[in-house]
Coordinates of C-alpha atoms in Angstrom, one line a residue:
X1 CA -28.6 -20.6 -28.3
X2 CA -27.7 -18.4 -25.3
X3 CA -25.1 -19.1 -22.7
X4 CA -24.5 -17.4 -19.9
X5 CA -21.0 -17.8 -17.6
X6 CA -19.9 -15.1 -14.7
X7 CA -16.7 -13.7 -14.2
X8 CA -15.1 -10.6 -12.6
X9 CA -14.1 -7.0 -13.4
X10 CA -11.9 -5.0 -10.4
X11 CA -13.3 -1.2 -10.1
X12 CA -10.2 0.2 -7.7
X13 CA -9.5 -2.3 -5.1
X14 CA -12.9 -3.9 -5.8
X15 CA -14.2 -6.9 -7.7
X16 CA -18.0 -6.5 -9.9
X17 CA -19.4 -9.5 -11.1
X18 CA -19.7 -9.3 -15.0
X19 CA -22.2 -11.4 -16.8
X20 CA -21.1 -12.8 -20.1
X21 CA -23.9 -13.4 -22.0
X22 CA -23.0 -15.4 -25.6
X23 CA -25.2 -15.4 -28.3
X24 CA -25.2 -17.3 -32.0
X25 CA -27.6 -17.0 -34.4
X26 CA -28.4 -16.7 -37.8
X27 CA -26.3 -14.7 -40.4
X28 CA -22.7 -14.1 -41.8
X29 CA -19.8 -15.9 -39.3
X30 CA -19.0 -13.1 -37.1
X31 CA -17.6 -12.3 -33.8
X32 CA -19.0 -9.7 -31.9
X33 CA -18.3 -8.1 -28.5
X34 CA -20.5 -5.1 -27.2
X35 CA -20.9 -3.6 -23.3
X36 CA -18.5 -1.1 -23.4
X37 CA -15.0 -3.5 -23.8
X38 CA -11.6 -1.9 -24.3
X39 CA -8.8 -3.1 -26.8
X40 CA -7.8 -5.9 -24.9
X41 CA -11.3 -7.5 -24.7
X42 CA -11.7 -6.2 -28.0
X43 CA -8.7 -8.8 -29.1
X44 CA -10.1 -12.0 -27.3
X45 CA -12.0 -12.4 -30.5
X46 CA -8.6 -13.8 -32.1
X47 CA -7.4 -15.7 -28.7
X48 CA -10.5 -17.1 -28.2
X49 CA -10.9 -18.5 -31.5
X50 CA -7.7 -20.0 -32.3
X51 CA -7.7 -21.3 -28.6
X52 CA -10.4 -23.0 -29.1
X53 CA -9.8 -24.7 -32.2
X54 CA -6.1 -25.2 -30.9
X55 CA -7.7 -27.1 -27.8
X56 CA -9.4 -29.4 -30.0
X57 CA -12.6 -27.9 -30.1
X58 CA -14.8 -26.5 -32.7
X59 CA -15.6 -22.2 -32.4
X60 CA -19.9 -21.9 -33.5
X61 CA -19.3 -20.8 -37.5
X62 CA -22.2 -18.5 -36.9
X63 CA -22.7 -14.7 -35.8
X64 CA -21.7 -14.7 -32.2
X65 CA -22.6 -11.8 -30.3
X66 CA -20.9 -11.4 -26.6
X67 CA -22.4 -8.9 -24.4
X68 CA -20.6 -7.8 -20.7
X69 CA -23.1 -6.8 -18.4
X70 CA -23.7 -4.5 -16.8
X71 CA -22.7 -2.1 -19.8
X72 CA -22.2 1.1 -17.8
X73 CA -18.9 -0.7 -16.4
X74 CA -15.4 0.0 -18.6
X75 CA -14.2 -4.0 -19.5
X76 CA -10.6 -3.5 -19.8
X77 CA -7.9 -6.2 -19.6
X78 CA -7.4 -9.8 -20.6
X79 CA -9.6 -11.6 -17.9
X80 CA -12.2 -12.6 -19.8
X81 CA -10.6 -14.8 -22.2
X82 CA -11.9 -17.8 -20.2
X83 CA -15.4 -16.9 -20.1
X84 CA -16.1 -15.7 -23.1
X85 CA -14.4 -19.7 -24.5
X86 CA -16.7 -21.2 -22.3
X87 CA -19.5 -19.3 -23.3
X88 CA -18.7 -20.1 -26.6
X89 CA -18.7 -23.5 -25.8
X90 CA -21.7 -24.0 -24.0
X91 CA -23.9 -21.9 -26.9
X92 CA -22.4 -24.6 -29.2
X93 CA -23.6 -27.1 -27.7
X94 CA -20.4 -28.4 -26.4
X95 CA -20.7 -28.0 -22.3
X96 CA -24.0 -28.5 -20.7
X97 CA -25.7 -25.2 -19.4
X98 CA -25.7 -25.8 -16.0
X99 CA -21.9 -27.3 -15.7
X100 CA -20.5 -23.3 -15.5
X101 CA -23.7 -22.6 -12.5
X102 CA -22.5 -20.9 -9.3
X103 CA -19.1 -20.3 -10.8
X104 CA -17.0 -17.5 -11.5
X105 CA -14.3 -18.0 -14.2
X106 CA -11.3 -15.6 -14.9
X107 CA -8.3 -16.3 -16.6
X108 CA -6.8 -15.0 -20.3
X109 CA -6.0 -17.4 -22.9
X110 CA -3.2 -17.7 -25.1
X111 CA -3.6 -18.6 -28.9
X112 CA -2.7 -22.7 -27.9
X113 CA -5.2 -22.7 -25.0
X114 CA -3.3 -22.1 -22.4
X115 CA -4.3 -20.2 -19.3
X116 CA -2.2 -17.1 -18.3
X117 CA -1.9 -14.6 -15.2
X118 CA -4.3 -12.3 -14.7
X119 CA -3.7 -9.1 -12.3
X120 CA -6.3 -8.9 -9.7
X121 CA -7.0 -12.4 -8.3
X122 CA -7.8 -11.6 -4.8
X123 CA -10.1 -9.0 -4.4
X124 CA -11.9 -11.2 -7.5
X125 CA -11.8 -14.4 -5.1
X126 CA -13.3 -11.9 -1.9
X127 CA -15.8 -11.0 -4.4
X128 CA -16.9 -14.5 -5.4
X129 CA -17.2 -15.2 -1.7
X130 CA -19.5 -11.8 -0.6
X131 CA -21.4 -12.7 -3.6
X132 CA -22.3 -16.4 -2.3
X133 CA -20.4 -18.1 -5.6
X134 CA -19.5 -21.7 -4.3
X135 CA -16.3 -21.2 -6.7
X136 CA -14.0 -19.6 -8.5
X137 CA -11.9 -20.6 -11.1
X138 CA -8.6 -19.0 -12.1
X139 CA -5.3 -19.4 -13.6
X140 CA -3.2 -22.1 -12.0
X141 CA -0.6 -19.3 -11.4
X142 CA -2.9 -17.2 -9.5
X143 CA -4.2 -19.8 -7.3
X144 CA -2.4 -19.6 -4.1
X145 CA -3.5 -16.1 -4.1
X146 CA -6.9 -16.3 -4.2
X147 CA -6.9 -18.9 -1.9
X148 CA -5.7 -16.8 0.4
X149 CA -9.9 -16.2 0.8
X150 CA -11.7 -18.7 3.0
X151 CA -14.9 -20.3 2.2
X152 CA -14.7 -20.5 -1.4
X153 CA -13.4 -23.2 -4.2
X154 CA -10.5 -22.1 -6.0
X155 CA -9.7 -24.5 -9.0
X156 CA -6.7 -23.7 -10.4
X157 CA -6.5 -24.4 -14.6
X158 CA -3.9 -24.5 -16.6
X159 CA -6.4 -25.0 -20.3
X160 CA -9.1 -24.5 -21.5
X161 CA -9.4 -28.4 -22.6
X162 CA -8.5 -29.4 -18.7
X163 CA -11.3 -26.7 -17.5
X164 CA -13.5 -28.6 -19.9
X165 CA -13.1 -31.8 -18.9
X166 CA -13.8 -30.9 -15.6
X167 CA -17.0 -29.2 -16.5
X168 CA -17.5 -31.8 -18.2
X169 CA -17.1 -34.4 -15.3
X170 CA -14.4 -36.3 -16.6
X171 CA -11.5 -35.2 -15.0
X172 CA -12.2 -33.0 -11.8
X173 CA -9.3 -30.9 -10.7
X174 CA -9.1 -30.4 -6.9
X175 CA -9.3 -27.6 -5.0
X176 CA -6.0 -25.5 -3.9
X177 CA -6.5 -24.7 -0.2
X178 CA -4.0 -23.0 1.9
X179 CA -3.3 -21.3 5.2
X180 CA -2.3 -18.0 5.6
X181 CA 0.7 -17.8 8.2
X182 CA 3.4 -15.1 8.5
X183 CA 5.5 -16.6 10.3
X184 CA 7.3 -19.5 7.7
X185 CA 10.2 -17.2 7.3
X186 CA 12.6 -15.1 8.9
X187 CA 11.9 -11.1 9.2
X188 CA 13.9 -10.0 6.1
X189 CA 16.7 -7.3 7.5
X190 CA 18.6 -5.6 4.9
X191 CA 19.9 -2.9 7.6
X192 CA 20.2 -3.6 11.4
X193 CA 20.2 -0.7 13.7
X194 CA 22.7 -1.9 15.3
X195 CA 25.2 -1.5 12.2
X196 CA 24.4 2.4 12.4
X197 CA 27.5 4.1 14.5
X198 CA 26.3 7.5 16.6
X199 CA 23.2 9.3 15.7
X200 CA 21.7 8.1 18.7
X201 CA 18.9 10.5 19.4
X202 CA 18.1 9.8 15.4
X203 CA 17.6 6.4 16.7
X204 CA 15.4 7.5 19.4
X205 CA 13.5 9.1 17.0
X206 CA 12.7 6.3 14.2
X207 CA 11.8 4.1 17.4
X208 CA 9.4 6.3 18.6
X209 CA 7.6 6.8 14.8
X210 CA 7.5 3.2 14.8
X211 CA 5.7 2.6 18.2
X212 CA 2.9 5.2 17.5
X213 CA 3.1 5.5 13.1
X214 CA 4.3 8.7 13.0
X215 CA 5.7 10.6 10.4
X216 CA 9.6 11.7 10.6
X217 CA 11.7 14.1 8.8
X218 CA 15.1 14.3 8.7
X219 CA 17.3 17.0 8.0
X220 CA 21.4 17.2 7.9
X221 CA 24.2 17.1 5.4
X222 CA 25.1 14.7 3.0
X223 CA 26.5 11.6 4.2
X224 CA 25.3 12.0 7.4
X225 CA 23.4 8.5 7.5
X226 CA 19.6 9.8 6.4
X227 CA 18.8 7.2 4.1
X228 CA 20.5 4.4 6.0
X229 CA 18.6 5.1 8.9
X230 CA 15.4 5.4 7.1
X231 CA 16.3 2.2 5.2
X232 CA 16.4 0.6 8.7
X233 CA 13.6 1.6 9.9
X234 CA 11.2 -1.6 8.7
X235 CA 13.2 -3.7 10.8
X236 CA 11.5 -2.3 13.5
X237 CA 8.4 -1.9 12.5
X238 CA 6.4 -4.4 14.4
X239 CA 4.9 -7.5 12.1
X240 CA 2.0 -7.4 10.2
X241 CA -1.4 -8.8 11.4
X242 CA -3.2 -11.9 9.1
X243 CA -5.6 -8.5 7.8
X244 CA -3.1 -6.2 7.5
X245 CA -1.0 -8.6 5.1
X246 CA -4.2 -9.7 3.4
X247 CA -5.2 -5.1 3.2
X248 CA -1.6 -5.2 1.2
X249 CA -2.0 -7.9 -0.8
X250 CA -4.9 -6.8 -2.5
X251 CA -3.5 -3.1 -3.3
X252 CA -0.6 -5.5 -4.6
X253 CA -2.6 -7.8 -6.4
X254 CA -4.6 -5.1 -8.7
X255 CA -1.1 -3.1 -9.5
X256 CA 0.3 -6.6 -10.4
X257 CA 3.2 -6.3 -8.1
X258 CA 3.0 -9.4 -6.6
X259 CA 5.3 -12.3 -7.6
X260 CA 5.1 -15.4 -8.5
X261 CA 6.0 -17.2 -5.7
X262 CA 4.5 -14.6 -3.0
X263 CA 1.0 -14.8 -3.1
X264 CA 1.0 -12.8 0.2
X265 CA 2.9 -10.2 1.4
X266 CA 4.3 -10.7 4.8
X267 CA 6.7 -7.9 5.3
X268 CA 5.7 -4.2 5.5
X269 CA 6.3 -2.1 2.2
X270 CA 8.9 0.5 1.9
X271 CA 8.4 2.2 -1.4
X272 CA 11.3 4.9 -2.2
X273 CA 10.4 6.4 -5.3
X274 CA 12.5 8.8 -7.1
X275 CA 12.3 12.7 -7.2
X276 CA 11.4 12.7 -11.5
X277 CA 7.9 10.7 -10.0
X278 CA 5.0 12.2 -12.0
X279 CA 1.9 13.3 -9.8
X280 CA -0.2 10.4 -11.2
X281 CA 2.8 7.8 -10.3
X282 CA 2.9 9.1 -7.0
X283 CA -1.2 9.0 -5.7
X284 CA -2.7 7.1 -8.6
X285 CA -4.5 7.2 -11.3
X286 CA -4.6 7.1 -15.6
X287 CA -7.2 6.2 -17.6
X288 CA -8.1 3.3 -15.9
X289 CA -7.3 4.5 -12.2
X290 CA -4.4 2.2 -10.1
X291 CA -2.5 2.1 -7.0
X292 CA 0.0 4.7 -6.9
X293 CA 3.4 4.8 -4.6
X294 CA 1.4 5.9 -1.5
X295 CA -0.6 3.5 -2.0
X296 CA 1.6 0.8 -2.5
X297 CA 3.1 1.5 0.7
X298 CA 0.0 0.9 2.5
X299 CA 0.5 -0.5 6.2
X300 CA 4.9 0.8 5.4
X301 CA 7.2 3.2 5.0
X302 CA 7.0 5.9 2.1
X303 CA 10.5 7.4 2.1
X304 CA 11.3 10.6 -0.1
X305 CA 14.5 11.2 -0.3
X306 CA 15.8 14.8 -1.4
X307 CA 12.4 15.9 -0.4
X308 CA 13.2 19.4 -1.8
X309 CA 13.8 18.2 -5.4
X310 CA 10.4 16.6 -5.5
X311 CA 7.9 18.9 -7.4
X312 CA 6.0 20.8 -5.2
X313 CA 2.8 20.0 -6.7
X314 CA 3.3 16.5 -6.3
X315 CA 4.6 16.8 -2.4
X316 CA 1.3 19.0 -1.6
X317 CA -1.3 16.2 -3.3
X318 CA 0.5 14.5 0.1
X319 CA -1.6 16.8 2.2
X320 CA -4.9 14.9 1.8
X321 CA -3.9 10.8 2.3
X322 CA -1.4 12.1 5.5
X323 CA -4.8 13.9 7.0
X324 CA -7.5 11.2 6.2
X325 CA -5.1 7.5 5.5
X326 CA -7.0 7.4 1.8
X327 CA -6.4 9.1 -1.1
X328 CA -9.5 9.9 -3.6
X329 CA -9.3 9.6 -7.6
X330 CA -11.5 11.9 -9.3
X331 CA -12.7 11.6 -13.3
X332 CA -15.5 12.9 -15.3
X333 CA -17.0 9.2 -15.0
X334 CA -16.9 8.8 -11.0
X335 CA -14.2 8.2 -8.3
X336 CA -11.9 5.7 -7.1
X337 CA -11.1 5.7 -3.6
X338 CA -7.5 4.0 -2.4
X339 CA -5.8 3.0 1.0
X340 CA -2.7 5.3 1.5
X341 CA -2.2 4.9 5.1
X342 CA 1.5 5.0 5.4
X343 CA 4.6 6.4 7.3
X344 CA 6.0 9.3 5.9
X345 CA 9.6 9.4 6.2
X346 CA 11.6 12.2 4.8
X347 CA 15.1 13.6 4.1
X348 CA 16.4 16.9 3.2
X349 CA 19.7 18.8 3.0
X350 CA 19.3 22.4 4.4
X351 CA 20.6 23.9 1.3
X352 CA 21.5 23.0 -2.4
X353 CA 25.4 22.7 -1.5
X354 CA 24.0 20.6 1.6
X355 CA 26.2 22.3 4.6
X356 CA 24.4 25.3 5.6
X357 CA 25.0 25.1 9.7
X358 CA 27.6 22.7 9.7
X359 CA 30.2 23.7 11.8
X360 CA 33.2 22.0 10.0
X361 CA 32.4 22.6 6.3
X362 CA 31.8 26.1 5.2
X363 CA 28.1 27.1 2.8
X364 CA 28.7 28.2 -0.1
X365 CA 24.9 28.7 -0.7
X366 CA 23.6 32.8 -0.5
X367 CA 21.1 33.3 1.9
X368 CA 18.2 33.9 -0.6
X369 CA 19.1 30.5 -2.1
X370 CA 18.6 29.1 1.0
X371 CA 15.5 30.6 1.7
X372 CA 14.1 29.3 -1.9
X373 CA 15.4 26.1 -1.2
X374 CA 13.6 25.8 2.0
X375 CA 10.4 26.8 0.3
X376 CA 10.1 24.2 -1.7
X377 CA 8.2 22.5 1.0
X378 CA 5.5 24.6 2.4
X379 CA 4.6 25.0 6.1
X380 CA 1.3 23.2 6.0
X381 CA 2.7 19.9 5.1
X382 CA 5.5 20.3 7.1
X383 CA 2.8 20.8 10.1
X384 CA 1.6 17.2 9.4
X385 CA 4.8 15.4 9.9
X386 CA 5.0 14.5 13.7
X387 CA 9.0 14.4 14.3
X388 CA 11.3 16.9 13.2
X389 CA 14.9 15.7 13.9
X390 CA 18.2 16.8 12.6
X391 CA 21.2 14.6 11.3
X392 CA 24.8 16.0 11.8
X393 CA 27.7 14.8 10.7
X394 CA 28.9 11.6 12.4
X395 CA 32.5 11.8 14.0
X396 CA 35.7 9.8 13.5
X397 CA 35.7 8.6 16.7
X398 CA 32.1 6.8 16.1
X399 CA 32.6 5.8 13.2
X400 CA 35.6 3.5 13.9
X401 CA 34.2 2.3 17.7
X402 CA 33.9 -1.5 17.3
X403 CA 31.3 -1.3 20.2
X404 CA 27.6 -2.2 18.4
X405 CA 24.6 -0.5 19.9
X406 CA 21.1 -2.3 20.1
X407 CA 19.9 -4.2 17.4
X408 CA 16.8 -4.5 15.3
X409 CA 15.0 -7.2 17.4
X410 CA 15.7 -5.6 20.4
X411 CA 14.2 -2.2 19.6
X412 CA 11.6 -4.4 17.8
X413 CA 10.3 -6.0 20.6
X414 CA 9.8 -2.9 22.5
X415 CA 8.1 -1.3 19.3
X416 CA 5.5 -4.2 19.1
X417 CA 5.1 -3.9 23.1
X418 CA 4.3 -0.5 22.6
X419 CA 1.8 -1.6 19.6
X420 CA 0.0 -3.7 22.1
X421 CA -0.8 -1.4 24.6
X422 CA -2.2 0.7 21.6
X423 CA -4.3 -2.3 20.3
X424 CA -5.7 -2.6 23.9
X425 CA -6.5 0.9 24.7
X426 CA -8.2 1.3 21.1
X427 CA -10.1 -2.6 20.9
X428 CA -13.4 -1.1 20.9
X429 CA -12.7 1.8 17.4
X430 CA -11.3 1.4 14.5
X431 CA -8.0 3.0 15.5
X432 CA -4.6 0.8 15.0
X433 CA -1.8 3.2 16.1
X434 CA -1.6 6.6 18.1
X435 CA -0.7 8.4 14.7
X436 CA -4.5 7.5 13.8
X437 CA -5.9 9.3 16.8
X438 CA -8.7 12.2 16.3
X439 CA -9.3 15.5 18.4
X440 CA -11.7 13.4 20.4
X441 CA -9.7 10.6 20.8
X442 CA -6.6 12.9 21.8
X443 CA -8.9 14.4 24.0
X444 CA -9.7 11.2 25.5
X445 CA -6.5 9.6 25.5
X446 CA -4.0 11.9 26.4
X447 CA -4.8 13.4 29.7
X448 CA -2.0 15.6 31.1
X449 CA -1.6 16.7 34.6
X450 CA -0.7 20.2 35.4
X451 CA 2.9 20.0 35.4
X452 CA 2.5 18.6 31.8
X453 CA -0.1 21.4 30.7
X454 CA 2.2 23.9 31.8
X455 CA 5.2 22.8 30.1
X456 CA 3.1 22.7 26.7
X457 CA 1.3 25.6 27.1
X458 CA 4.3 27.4 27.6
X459 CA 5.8 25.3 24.0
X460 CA 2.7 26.6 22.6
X461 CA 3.9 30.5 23.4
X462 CA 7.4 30.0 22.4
X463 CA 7.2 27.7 19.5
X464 CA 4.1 29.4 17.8
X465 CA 2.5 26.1 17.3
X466 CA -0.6 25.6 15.2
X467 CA -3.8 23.7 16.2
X468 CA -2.8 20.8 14.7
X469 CA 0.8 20.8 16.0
X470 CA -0.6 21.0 19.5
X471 CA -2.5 17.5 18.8
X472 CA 0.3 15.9 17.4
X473 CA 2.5 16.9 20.5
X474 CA 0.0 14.7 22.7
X475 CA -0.3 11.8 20.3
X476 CA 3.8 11.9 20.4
X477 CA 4.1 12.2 24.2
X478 CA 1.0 9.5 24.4
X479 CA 3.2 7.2 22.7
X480 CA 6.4 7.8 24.3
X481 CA 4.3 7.1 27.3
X482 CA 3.7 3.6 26.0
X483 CA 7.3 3.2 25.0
X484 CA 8.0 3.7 28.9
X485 CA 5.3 0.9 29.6
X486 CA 3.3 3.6 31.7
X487 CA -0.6 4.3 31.0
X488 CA -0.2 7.9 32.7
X489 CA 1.7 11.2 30.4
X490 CA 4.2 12.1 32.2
X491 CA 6.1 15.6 31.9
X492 CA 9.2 14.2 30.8
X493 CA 7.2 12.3 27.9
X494 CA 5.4 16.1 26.8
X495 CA 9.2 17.9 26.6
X496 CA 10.8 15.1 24.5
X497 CA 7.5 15.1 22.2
X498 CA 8.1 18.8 22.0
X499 CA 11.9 18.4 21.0
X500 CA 10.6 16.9 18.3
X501 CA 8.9 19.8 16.8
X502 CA 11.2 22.3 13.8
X503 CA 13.4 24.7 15.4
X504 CA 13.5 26.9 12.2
X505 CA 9.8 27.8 10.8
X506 CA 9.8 28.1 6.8
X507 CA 8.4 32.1 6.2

């Protein structure tokens, strides 16, 4: 007899419906499973068996054949456990045909018939949904997370004899149905701004790459507060959106980074990874292509710290997903195309000893070294980070004044008033920030007068800025603009967005 049951396989950040086909026939007892499965589906055969049996059900003592369709698609991972049982079951006579109709079924079963988690739940519940599926059913650990997708069933099962009795009609499960909301919690906030003594045009700085998205780079010695400010800097940020939590969940979901007990994300990421990243860990990819650290911090903050020490390999694959807010995944079998639109935030010392222009501690670093050192990072990606600012050394006096500056919420509610004005002006394209703007958009949006044209123009002269520096300039000044709660550019907006361009130009 042949059964046929539906479930899921995710492709990137993207579910494809996989038809499980189970056959038994005639012939030796065997288990057989074809359409191109990995190890992992290639070991079901055991689960499936002794869950089965262990469920107190009897497994078809006949050649069973189990073909994933279509067979051009790699089957890798655990996910179709499930299935495959049911399959199984309904070939043997055991489930009716049409119980499993209009359903898709995921989950990965351990040898007592358990269900266990399976990465990848939502984007196989927004698939289940596009495809017109009335429902889905998943592990009961996953199911708060795929209900996070609207207008379709999620049953949540815990065994396979519990998923057959309710196939069976005998004892229905009901539905898990909740509503997204971001706001049943407190804004997490490990560092407040207003902890952070001096470095007040530092300040300035994160407040305006948090209004318009913009990428920062700090540069000053060590211990001058650089990755305590950038730390900070998502307590400003303004809160996410219902789709921008839902955008982060599913890059979560398929690198099986969420929790347990967080079936949505509702804070923006900050991903910090270390220096020793590999180039794979940092955009993506392996055999079976996943979300890397860019990619992870989707929608947040991607600090590197020690940018220097970072390979310089890795640091220019950063070129591409800074330029177009995705990052591509080539193989010899086809592409995979990720999210990476992030903040960039940076931190260097200016030399390997970490005091070259201090005016209190001496360099003990050549001037050749220095020159390699600042090498390391070439010009062009240094041309696609918007603000340049440099970190001195914070003073006695600062650091012992028991006066507190503004806080997080404060500059936060400026930052998301700022936002607004952005999501207004750009209602009718896809644009979310100022950071995202085109030539054409600059063009449209940041009209100067001739006081500011002549102020760039002569920046332009002096500064030797590139093409692309000139754009980012306007974007800056256009958001510094909105900061100020004023539709027009003013000239006073174009020379600070200039002050944030590098002083010193890497030969």
């Amino acid at each position: 007899m042949l059964a046929k049951v539906y479930s899921c396989a995710v492709i990137g950040l993207d579910g494809v419906v996989v038809e499980v086909e189970v056959d038994t026939g005639r012939g030796l007892p065997s288990f057989i499973i074809v359409g191109l499965p990995d190890a992992a589906v290639q070991e079901s055969r055991e689960r499936v068996q002794a869950a089965v049996k262990n469920a107190g059900f009897y497994f078809p003592n006949q050649r069973v054949t189990v073909n994933l369709a279509p067979a051009s698609i790699r089957k890798e991972g655990p996910a179709y456990d499930l299935p495959i049982a049911v399959g199984a079951l309904i070939a043997a006579g055991q489930l009716m045909p049409e119980s499993a109709e209009g359903s898709l079924i995921v989950g990965e079963l351990s040898l007592d018939g358990s269900v266990r988690h399976v990465r990848g739940v939502l984007p196989m519940a927004a698939l289940a949904r596009q495809e017109g599926y009335e429902r889905i059913f998943v592990p009961a650990a996953d199911a708060h997370e795929a209900a996070l997708v609207p207008d379709v069933e999620v049953i949540p099962i815990t065994g396979l004899a519990q998923l057959v009795n309710h196939l069976s009609g005998v004892e229905p499960i009901p539905c898990v149905s909740i509503q997204p909301d971001l706001n049943s919690e407190g804004i997490v906030v490990p560092t407040d701004f207003r902890e952070i003594k001096g470095q007040e045009h530092v300040k300035r700085a994160m407040e305006v790459a948090a209004a318009g998205g913009h990428n920062v780079i700090m540069t000053g010695p060590p211990g001058a507060g650089k990755t305590l400010l950038a730390r900070a800097l998502p307590s400003i940020l303004p809160r996410m959106s219902i789709d921008e939590a839902l955008d982060v969940t599913r890059v979560y979901s398929v690198a099986d980074q969420l929790a347990a007990d967080t079936p949505l994300l509702k804070h923006r990421p900050f991903r910090a990874p270390h220096h020793t990243i590999s180039h794979a860990g940092l955009v993506g990819g392996g055999n079976f292509p996943r979300p890397g650290e860019i990619s992870l911090a989707h929608r947040g903050v991607l600090f590197l710290d020690e940018l220097p020490e970072f390979a310089q390999k890795t640091l220019e694959v950063l070129r591409q997903p800074l330029e177009d807010k995705i990052v591509t995944i080539a193989r010899a079998k086809g592409s995979l195309t990720f999210p990476a639109n992030f903040m960039l935030v940076a931190a260097l010392n200016p030399c390997p000893c970490g005091w070259f222009g201090d005016p209190t501690h001496e360099c003990t670093c050549s001037p050749s070294t220095v020159t390699r050192y600042q090498k390391r990072i070439s010009g062009p990606l240094l041309d696609r980070i918007d603000i340049h600012v440099d970190v001195p050394r914070v003073a006695y006096d600062k650091l012992t004044d028991q006066r507190f500056g503004e806080s997080s919420e404060t500059i936060q509610a400026r930052v998301e008033a700022a936002r607004e004005r952005q999501r207004a002006r750009f209602a009718e394209s896809d644009l979310a920030c100022n950071a995202d703007m085109r030539p054409a958009d600059v063009r449209k949006y940041c009209k100067l007068d001739d006081a500011g044209m002549a102020l760039l123009r002569a920046a332009m002269t002096q500064l030797q800025l590139s093409a692309r520096a000139f754009h980012r300039v306007l974007k800056l000044a256009r958001t510094i603009a909105d900061l100020s709660g004023l539709e027009d550019i003013h000239p006073a907006h174009v020379a600070e967005a200039i002050q944030y361009r590098p002083r010193r130009h890497i030969q």
